[in-house]
């Protein structure tokens, strides 16, 4: 009878067998083992054979999943340098104070998380004592992405170290009064401690990968040698469900980022319950990371399990551990020995026999407490293996118990993420378990005390000595006292003042031309970091390829197909351009790493990230908040902007709202420039503010969002007169009047003020001409470079008024005395220009492109949304008719004339 699972000859056509007899012998041997020793033995031999082949470098598909045991066996664990007993005492103090901080804060109802750090304490303490390099170490020290919910433990360690005091701890999650501690890692709120914001979950791992890559970029480009820096990302196993958490695993492996380690705290719980209740999250993650090319180290079981594994002569224990789903492992955590004997050991006769040799205390020790992530020796072994591994990033899958040491009321309970406090009795039990010298009398009026062994205690001295040996405190953020970058030569900016003459130039191209000049600057040119998500040719940037090179850690190992062309595709190890492929999220992570290099590495870099405006804020706005949280600096450029300007692409590309989303971010300075000279002025001022000498009261920790368009149009010369540059930067200036435009209005002609932003100003200028020539109306045209900056200034004026300070908003100052009503127009939804409505003293109305986009010509799309020149004329006449300054019949006549 033919075996239906056997490979048929027809299947081997693409894989010729040079020795069928030898192949048959191997297959027969496998069949014999399976028959004589059972399928488990056959599987074991196959697994070990594959492991040997992999280790020997034989080209075979990787073994994606190994047994549910520790990668590093006990016999291979290195000894831990230092004083293990002392480190245990330090960890005990930190466990106590982390729990005390959250419990004491619970009376204010501000929340907090206890169970996460309880599970991960040794994952952090081992790193702080032996691995994490501080800012005084070689390069820039290590970069630590701390799991957000573990922040109380980090604060507790800073308290022990003397960097925080009891007043700080008592203001955990209460920041408004000063000296408060933010709930999660937050550089903007605690900038001397936190480097990286890690909540929103999922963004930390993505950013960590690109940070490790950016470290290589800095080194390979000769900006700074940070090859000694290591990036550590601490994550929860539930957090790995976020798509961003695993989005860039292949990049990290492809570029061999062995300066990166993920530490995933596998306590098998997410916020509401088990991570993979019916499955095994550790095995799933192992397969995912190994498949992506990472080195995987599993640290699952503590030393109490050693005896059980020694008794497992048949492999039954390992098989059973592989079978039991995660939710059942959690159940064992809360059940007695009898239950575990029956449910776990009773499932296999060989295990039942083994269980007879084990006492109840041993069973409870194994299943309740003994996890690899709770034992410093096993964590140390994993970390040492990670930093010594070369050629690939490492992920450590460390199994822990959520709520460990907090008592059976916390450990592994589904609700423990929401449990904010322990009772006094639970604290006393915890004290006894940890062996801390805290007297009952210290609990005054039922309030749990903070505990500290003393500034000169052996524990504190040891902690500080270890940190000194590793390069200083950690985590820590430090903005190095570096001199401001010199301003680029004025010529690069002034060249745009004269306009383009008869040449049509899109503002996207104007921006690219400006950058081309700036990257040639001898002083600052090398500090520009162009970032593009595989659309450089769309934005006219291909000329930068041969001159700057596209960064690749391997250089260019092939001959490019266009090598004989002037603008060939050049990759280089010291390339300057980061061309990321089709990943806006990856490009934003690049931008964040580059934009914060002034603090992370003491090297100011000037990133600009250019993208389809529709796919920036809409798609990655969460990362743009992360950018603001991390105090990043640089230029985001939304190209092919506007709802009606990108012809033919349609709804999914037609951006009519990115400035609305951008306006919600306090760190974003959003501009919608109309002309090339405006772009030059804004970039020049941005470089001064972020990288040069910021004016008093100006925050340099901002980033710019510029929208630029792909519609080639003549670029006018910069108007002469005072205050033009100030108006461009502040958001509004008068581009012309009816008289300066040569339209010669009648002496008493009705007058209106037309405000336009971005490409809309061209429709406004045409409307200005139509109003004068066909309707006898004088219109003055204003360029509104930033509606949101006008609003920001007005809000600040309102706040000043509440403090008793008289201050007139800039928009009101600019429009003061302007005759007639105001009509504002943009290629975005009306909500964008309406941001300033309440501060405009004149009658105010607006036009915009509300609704969904559509595919058509620019002219048809603008008519559809009612923002073309003729629609502007009708809207202007309607405003004037309301005021009785033109006849009401003029509005009807205009509609009919223009076919509206």
GROMACS .gro file of C-alpha atoms in nm, residues 61-388:
model
  328
   61UNK     CA    1   1.511   2.631   0.621
   62UNK     CA    2   1.548   2.747   0.981
   63UNK     CA    3   1.403   2.548   1.264
   64UNK     CA    4   1.137   2.795   1.378
   65UNK     CA    5   1.036   2.644   1.708
   66UNK     CA    6   1.237   2.465   1.975
   67UNK     CA    7   1.121   2.278   2.283
   68UNK     CA    8   0.953   2.472   2.563
   69UNK     CA    9   1.271   2.483   2.770
   70UNK     CA   10   1.554   2.725   2.836
   71UNK     CA   11   1.785   2.791   2.543
   72UNK     CA   12   2.083   2.802   2.779
   73UNK     CA   13   2.094   2.491   2.998
   74UNK     CA   14   2.189   2.525   3.363
   75UNK     CA   15   2.530   2.363   3.308
   76UNK     CA   16   2.618   2.629   3.049
   77UNK     CA   17   2.519   2.931   3.258
   78UNK     CA   18   2.810   3.164   3.330
   79UNK     CA   19   2.873   3.276   3.686
   80UNK     CA   20   2.732   3.616   3.774
   81UNK     CA   21   3.000   3.869   3.868
   82UNK     CA   22   2.933   4.079   4.174
   83UNK     CA   23   2.744   4.017   4.496
   84UNK     CA   24   2.424   3.826   4.426
   85UNK     CA   25   2.298   3.862   4.782
   86UNK     CA   26   2.348   4.238   4.771
   87UNK     CA   27   2.167   4.262   4.438
   88UNK     CA   28   1.878   4.063   4.584
   89UNK     CA   29   1.847   4.315   4.868
   90UNK     CA   30   1.853   4.608   4.623
   91UNK     CA   31   1.581   4.444   4.417
   92UNK     CA   32   1.373   4.386   4.730
   93UNK     CA   33   1.389   4.757   4.824
   94UNK     CA   34   1.286   4.851   4.472
   95UNK     CA   35   0.997   4.605   4.468
   96UNK     CA   36   0.871   4.750   4.795
   97UNK     CA   37   0.889   5.115   4.699
   98UNK     CA   38   0.733   5.058   4.357
   99UNK     CA   39   0.432   4.895   4.522
  100UNK     CA   40   0.422   5.156   4.800
  101UNK     CA   41   0.426   5.444   4.551
  102UNK     CA   42   0.126   5.318   4.358
  103UNK     CA   43  -0.065   5.217   4.671
  104UNK     CA   44  -0.012   5.555   4.838
  105UNK     CA   45  -0.123   5.731   4.522
  106UNK     CA   46  -0.441   5.526   4.501
  107UNK     CA   47  -0.609   5.750   4.760
  108UNK     CA   48  -0.604   6.028   4.497
  109UNK     CA   49  -0.763   5.806   4.234
  110UNK     CA   50  -0.482   5.860   3.986
  111UNK     CA   51  -0.420   5.492   3.914
  112UNK     CA   52  -0.094   5.313   3.857
  113UNK     CA   53   0.036   4.966   3.784
  114UNK     CA   54   0.197   4.733   4.033
  115UNK     CA   55   0.198   4.389   3.876
  116UNK     CA   56   0.413   4.457   3.567
  117UNK     CA   57   0.730   4.561   3.746
  118UNK     CA   58   0.674   4.286   4.002
  119UNK     CA   59   0.708   4.038   3.716
  120UNK     CA   60   0.998   4.214   3.543
  121UNK     CA   61   1.210   4.335   3.838
  122UNK     CA   62   1.504   4.103   3.772
  123UNK     CA   63   1.495   4.177   3.400
  124UNK     CA   64   1.572   4.538   3.483
  125UNK     CA   65   1.794   4.493   3.788
  126UNK     CA   66   2.027   4.250   3.613
  127UNK     CA   67   2.067   4.496   3.330
  128UNK     CA   68   2.126   4.794   3.558
  129UNK     CA   69   2.383   4.604   3.763
  130UNK     CA   70   2.579   4.446   3.478
  131UNK     CA   71   2.487   4.556   3.125
  132UNK     CA   72   2.321   4.893   3.067
  133UNK     CA   73   2.588   5.151   2.984
  134UNK     CA   74   2.539   5.509   3.105
  135UNK     CA   75   2.608   5.836   2.930
  136UNK     CA   76   2.972   5.849   3.037
  137UNK     CA   77   3.044   5.516   2.871
  138UNK     CA   78   3.197   5.476   2.526
  139UNK     CA   79   3.000   5.630   2.244
  140UNK     CA   80   2.670   5.754   2.383
  141UNK     CA   81   2.594   5.479   2.631
  142UNK     CA   82   2.304   5.241   2.576
  143UNK     CA   83   1.952   5.336   2.475
  144UNK     CA   84   1.681   5.191   2.701
  145UNK     CA   85   1.321   5.156   2.590
  146UNK     CA   86   1.148   5.082   2.920
  147UNK     CA   87   0.812   4.903   2.923
  148UNK     CA   88   0.568   5.178   3.013
  149UNK     CA   89   0.374   4.998   3.285
  150UNK     CA   90   0.699   4.916   3.468
  151UNK     CA   91   0.778   5.284   3.536
  152UNK     CA   92   0.714   5.263   3.917
  153UNK     CA   93   1.007   5.022   3.946
  154UNK     CA   94   1.238   5.260   3.761
  155UNK     CA   95   1.129   5.544   3.987
  156UNK     CA   96   1.189   5.322   4.289
  157UNK     CA   97   1.546   5.256   4.176
  158UNK     CA   98   1.607   5.628   4.116
  159UNK     CA   99   1.479   5.686   4.471
  160UNK     CA  100   1.725   5.433   4.611
  161UNK     CA  101   2.000   5.595   4.405
  162UNK     CA  102   1.920   5.939   4.547
  163UNK     CA  103   1.796   6.086   4.220
  164UNK     CA  104   1.439   6.109   4.353
  165UNK     CA  105   1.302   6.174   4.701
  166UNK     CA  106   0.982   6.084   4.887
  167UNK     CA  107   0.815   6.403   4.770
  168UNK     CA  108   0.867   6.295   4.408
  169UNK     CA  109   0.727   5.950   4.476
  170UNK     CA  110   0.423   6.097   4.650
  171UNK     CA  111   0.354   6.299   4.336
  172UNK     CA  112   0.350   5.999   4.105
  173UNK     CA  113   0.089   6.081   3.840
  174UNK     CA  114   0.032   6.424   3.995
  175UNK     CA  115   0.240   6.665   3.788
  176UNK     CA  116   0.054   6.995   3.792
  177UNK     CA  117   0.200   7.114   4.123
  178UNK     CA  118   0.562   7.058   4.021
  179UNK     CA  119   0.805   6.780   4.122
  180UNK     CA  120   0.558   6.524   3.994
  181UNK     CA  121   0.636   6.203   3.814
  182UNK     CA  122   0.463   6.119   3.484
  183UNK     CA  123   0.274   5.794   3.476
  184UNK     CA  124   0.489   5.651   3.196
  185UNK     CA  125   0.830   5.722   3.038
  186UNK     CA  126   0.796   6.074   2.903
  187UNK     CA  127   1.092   6.295   2.802
  188UNK     CA  128   0.882   6.609   2.773
  189UNK     CA  129   0.759   6.573   3.131
  190UNK     CA  130   1.076   6.439   3.295
  191UNK     CA  131   1.352   6.524   3.046
  192UNK     CA  132   1.651   6.446   3.268
  193UNK     CA  133   1.542   6.086   3.325
  194UNK     CA  134   1.344   5.954   3.030
  195UNK     CA  135   1.487   5.935   2.678
  196UNK     CA  136   1.213   5.744   2.500
  197UNK     CA  137   0.834   5.750   2.536
  198UNK     CA  138   0.705   5.392   2.513
  199UNK     CA  139   0.331   5.429   2.565
  200UNK     CA  140   0.157   5.415   2.305
  201UNK     CA  141   0.237   5.045   2.304
  202UNK     CA  142   0.397   4.906   1.991
  203UNK     CA  143   0.583   5.223   1.901
  204UNK     CA  144   0.869   5.141   2.139
  205UNK     CA  145   0.983   4.825   1.959
  206UNK     CA  146   0.952   4.988   1.617
  207UNK     CA  147   1.151   5.291   1.731
  208UNK     CA  148   1.412   5.073   1.900
  209UNK     CA  149   1.487   4.896   1.573
  210UNK     CA  150   1.528   5.218   1.382
  211UNK     CA  151   1.730   5.371   1.667
  212UNK     CA  152   1.974   5.079   1.644
  213UNK     CA  153   1.987   5.130   1.269
  214UNK     CA  154   2.040   5.504   1.305
  215UNK     CA  155   2.330   5.432   1.540
  216UNK     CA  156   2.493   5.236   1.259
  217UNK     CA  157   2.409   5.518   1.017
  218UNK     CA  158   2.592   5.774   1.235
  219UNK     CA  159   2.893   5.547   1.267
  220UNK     CA  160   2.910   5.453   0.897
  221UNK     CA  161   2.878   5.815   0.788
  222UNK     CA  162   3.157   5.923   1.021
  223UNK     CA  163   2.938   6.159   1.224
  224UNK     CA  164   3.009   5.982   1.554
  225UNK     CA  165   3.134   5.637   1.647
  226UNK     CA  166   2.852   5.487   1.853
  227UNK     CA  167   2.938   5.126   1.779
  228UNK     CA  168   2.968   5.059   2.153
  229UNK     CA  169   2.607   5.162   2.215
  230UNK     CA  170   2.346   4.891   2.256
  231UNK     CA  171   1.971   4.936   2.223
  232UNK     CA  172   1.753   4.749   2.474
  233UNK     CA  173   1.377   4.734   2.424
  234UNK     CA  174   1.163   4.598   2.707
  235UNK     CA  175   0.824   4.479   2.590
  236UNK     CA  176   0.524   4.289   2.711
  237UNK     CA  177   0.412   3.972   2.538
  238UNK     CA  178   0.066   4.126   2.499
  239UNK     CA  179   0.225   4.432   2.339
  240UNK     CA  180   0.349   4.211   2.058
  241UNK     CA  181  -0.007   4.205   1.922
  242UNK     CA  182   0.044   4.564   1.807
  243UNK     CA  183   0.135   4.552   1.436
  244UNK     CA  184   0.413   4.808   1.485
  245UNK     CA  185   0.584   4.575   1.733
  246UNK     CA  186   0.681   4.331   1.460
  247UNK     CA  187   0.666   4.556   1.155
  248UNK     CA  188   1.043   4.595   1.117
  249UNK     CA  189   1.178   4.259   1.238
  250UNK     CA  190   1.302   4.169   0.892
  251UNK     CA  191   1.490   4.500   0.858
  252UNK     CA  192   1.672   4.440   1.186
  253UNK     CA  193   1.780   4.094   1.073
  254UNK     CA  194   1.858   4.198   0.717
  255UNK     CA  195   2.092   4.472   0.838
  256UNK     CA  196   2.242   4.245   1.106
  257UNK     CA  197   2.166   4.479   1.394
  258UNK     CA  198   2.350   4.290   1.665
  259UNK     CA  199   2.351   4.617   1.862
  260UNK     CA  200   1.985   4.551   1.944
  261UNK     CA  201   1.815   4.329   2.202
  262UNK     CA  202   1.444   4.287   2.262
  263UNK     CA  203   1.353   4.162   2.611
  264UNK     CA  204   0.995   4.037   2.606
  265UNK     CA  205   0.846   3.990   2.950
  266UNK     CA  206   0.633   3.682   2.889
  267UNK     CA  207   0.411   3.681   3.196
  268UNK     CA  208   0.142   3.533   2.968
  269UNK     CA  209  -0.101   3.814   3.053
  270UNK     CA  210  -0.224   4.118   2.872
  271UNK     CA  211  -0.461   4.378   3.016
  272UNK     CA  212  -0.774   4.165   3.045
  273UNK     CA  213  -0.647   3.809   3.066
  274UNK     CA  214  -0.413   3.557   2.902
  275UNK     CA  215  -0.225   3.661   2.591
  276UNK     CA  216  -0.277   3.331   2.409
  277UNK     CA  217  -0.519   3.147   2.632
  278UNK     CA  218  -0.552   2.838   2.413
  279UNK     CA  219  -0.202   2.850   2.266
  280UNK     CA  220   0.156   2.933   2.366
  281UNK     CA  221   0.273   3.289   2.310
  282UNK     CA  222   0.640   3.207   2.371
  283UNK     CA  223   0.640   2.947   2.095
  284UNK     CA  224   0.452   3.178   1.863
  285UNK     CA  225   0.699   3.460   1.920
  286UNK     CA  226   0.997   3.228   1.884
  287UNK     CA  227   0.876   3.114   1.542
  288UNK     CA  228   0.804   3.471   1.436
  289UNK     CA  229   1.144   3.606   1.538
  290UNK     CA  230   1.345   3.306   1.418
  291UNK     CA  231   1.159   3.318   1.089
  292UNK     CA  232   1.255   3.684   1.056
  293UNK     CA  233   1.621   3.598   1.116
  294UNK     CA  234   1.667   3.692   1.483
  295UNK     CA  235   1.868   3.508   1.743
  296UNK     CA  236   1.622   3.376   2.002
  297UNK     CA  237   1.705   3.304   2.366
  298UNK     CA  238   1.431   3.150   2.579
  299UNK     CA  239   1.458   3.190   2.955
  300UNK     CA  240   1.153   3.009   3.084
  301UNK     CA  241   1.220   2.796   3.390
  302UNK     CA  242   1.399   2.867   3.716
  303UNK     CA  243   1.646   2.644   3.898
  304UNK     CA  244   1.371   2.461   4.090
  305UNK     CA  245   1.289   2.287   3.762
  306UNK     CA  246   1.638   2.141   3.728
  307UNK     CA  247   1.546   1.837   3.938
  308UNK     CA  248   1.233   1.773   3.731
  309UNK     CA  249   1.423   1.787   3.402
  310UNK     CA  250   1.685   1.546   3.541
  311UNK     CA  251   1.406   1.300   3.624
  312UNK     CA  252   1.263   1.330   3.273
  313UNK     CA  253   1.438   1.034   3.111
  314UNK     CA  254   1.163   0.977   2.853
  315UNK     CA  255   1.102   1.336   2.738
  316UNK     CA  256   0.748   1.323   2.880
  317UNK     CA  257   0.795   1.642   3.082
  318UNK     CA  258   0.915   1.843   2.784
  319UNK     CA  259   0.629   1.709   2.572
  320UNK     CA  260   0.375   1.802   2.839
  321UNK     CA  261   0.516   2.154   2.875
  322UNK     CA  262   0.481   2.195   2.500
  323UNK     CA  263   0.116   2.080   2.514
  324UNK     CA  264  -0.023   2.282   2.804
  325UNK     CA  265  -0.185   2.609   2.685
  326UNK     CA  266  -0.088   2.934   2.850
  327UNK     CA  267  -0.415   2.983   3.032
  328UNK     CA  268  -0.371   2.648   3.206
  329UNK     CA  269  -0.019   2.748   3.313
  330UNK     CA  270  -0.179   3.051   3.477
  331UNK     CA  271  -0.430   2.828   3.649
  332UNK     CA  272  -0.152   2.613   3.796
  333UNK     CA  273  -0.014   2.932   3.945
  334UNK     CA  274  -0.321   2.962   4.169
  335UNK     CA  275  -0.399   2.595   4.247
  336UNK     CA  276  -0.270   2.351   4.508
  337UNK     CA  277  -0.031   2.062   4.457
  338UNK     CA  278  -0.308   1.802   4.435
  339UNK     CA  279  -0.466   1.980   4.140
  340UNK     CA  280  -0.131   2.008   3.960
  341UNK     CA  281  -0.051   1.643   4.024
  342UNK     CA  282  -0.378   1.537   3.868
  343UNK     CA  283  -0.405   1.780   3.578
  344UNK     CA  284  -0.043   1.821   3.473
  345UNK     CA  285   0.134   1.502   3.578
  346UNK     CA  286  -0.170   1.277   3.548
  347UNK     CA  287  -0.194   1.338   3.174
  348UNK     CA  288   0.092   1.098   3.101
  349UNK     CA  289   0.178   0.769   3.279
  350UNK     CA  290   0.550   0.850   3.272
  351UNK     CA  291   0.481   1.187   3.436
  352UNK     CA  292   0.257   1.027   3.696
  353UNK     CA  293   0.545   0.801   3.795
  354UNK     CA  294   0.781   1.097   3.807
  355UNK     CA  295   0.542   1.291   4.032
  356UNK     CA  296   0.565   1.017   4.294
  357UNK     CA  297   0.931   1.115   4.342
  358UNK     CA  298   0.850   1.484   4.401
  359UNK     CA  299   0.710   1.642   4.715
  360UNK     CA  300   0.427   1.894   4.722
  361UNK     CA  301   0.660   2.174   4.823
  362UNK     CA  302   0.875   2.114   4.515
  363UNK     CA  303   0.570   2.112   4.290
  364UNK     CA  304   0.443   2.440   4.433
  365UNK     CA  305   0.789   2.595   4.413
  366UNK     CA  306   0.814   2.506   4.045
  367UNK     CA  307   0.464   2.602   3.937
  368UNK     CA  308   0.407   2.903   4.161
  369UNK     CA  309   0.742   3.078   4.172
  370UNK     CA  310   1.026   2.934   3.967
  371UNK     CA  311   1.044   3.117   3.635
  372UNK     CA  312   1.353   3.204   3.436
  373UNK     CA  313   1.276   3.575   3.442
  374UNK     CA  314   1.281   3.576   3.824
  375UNK     CA  315   1.633   3.442   3.861
  376UNK     CA  316   1.930   3.673   3.807
  377UNK     CA  317   2.163   3.390   3.706
  378UNK     CA  318   1.938   3.289   3.418
  379UNK     CA  319   1.869   3.650   3.314
  380UNK     CA  320   2.241   3.725   3.326
  381UNK     CA  321   2.313   3.423   3.105
  382UNK     CA  322   2.055   3.540   2.851
  383UNK     CA  323   2.184   3.898   2.845
  384UNK     CA  324   2.544   3.786   2.809
  385UNK     CA  325   2.447   3.560   2.520
  386UNK     CA  326   2.262   3.852   2.358
  387UNK     CA  327   2.544   4.107   2.371
  388UNK     CA  328   2.800   3.849   2.256
   0.00000   0.00000   0.00000
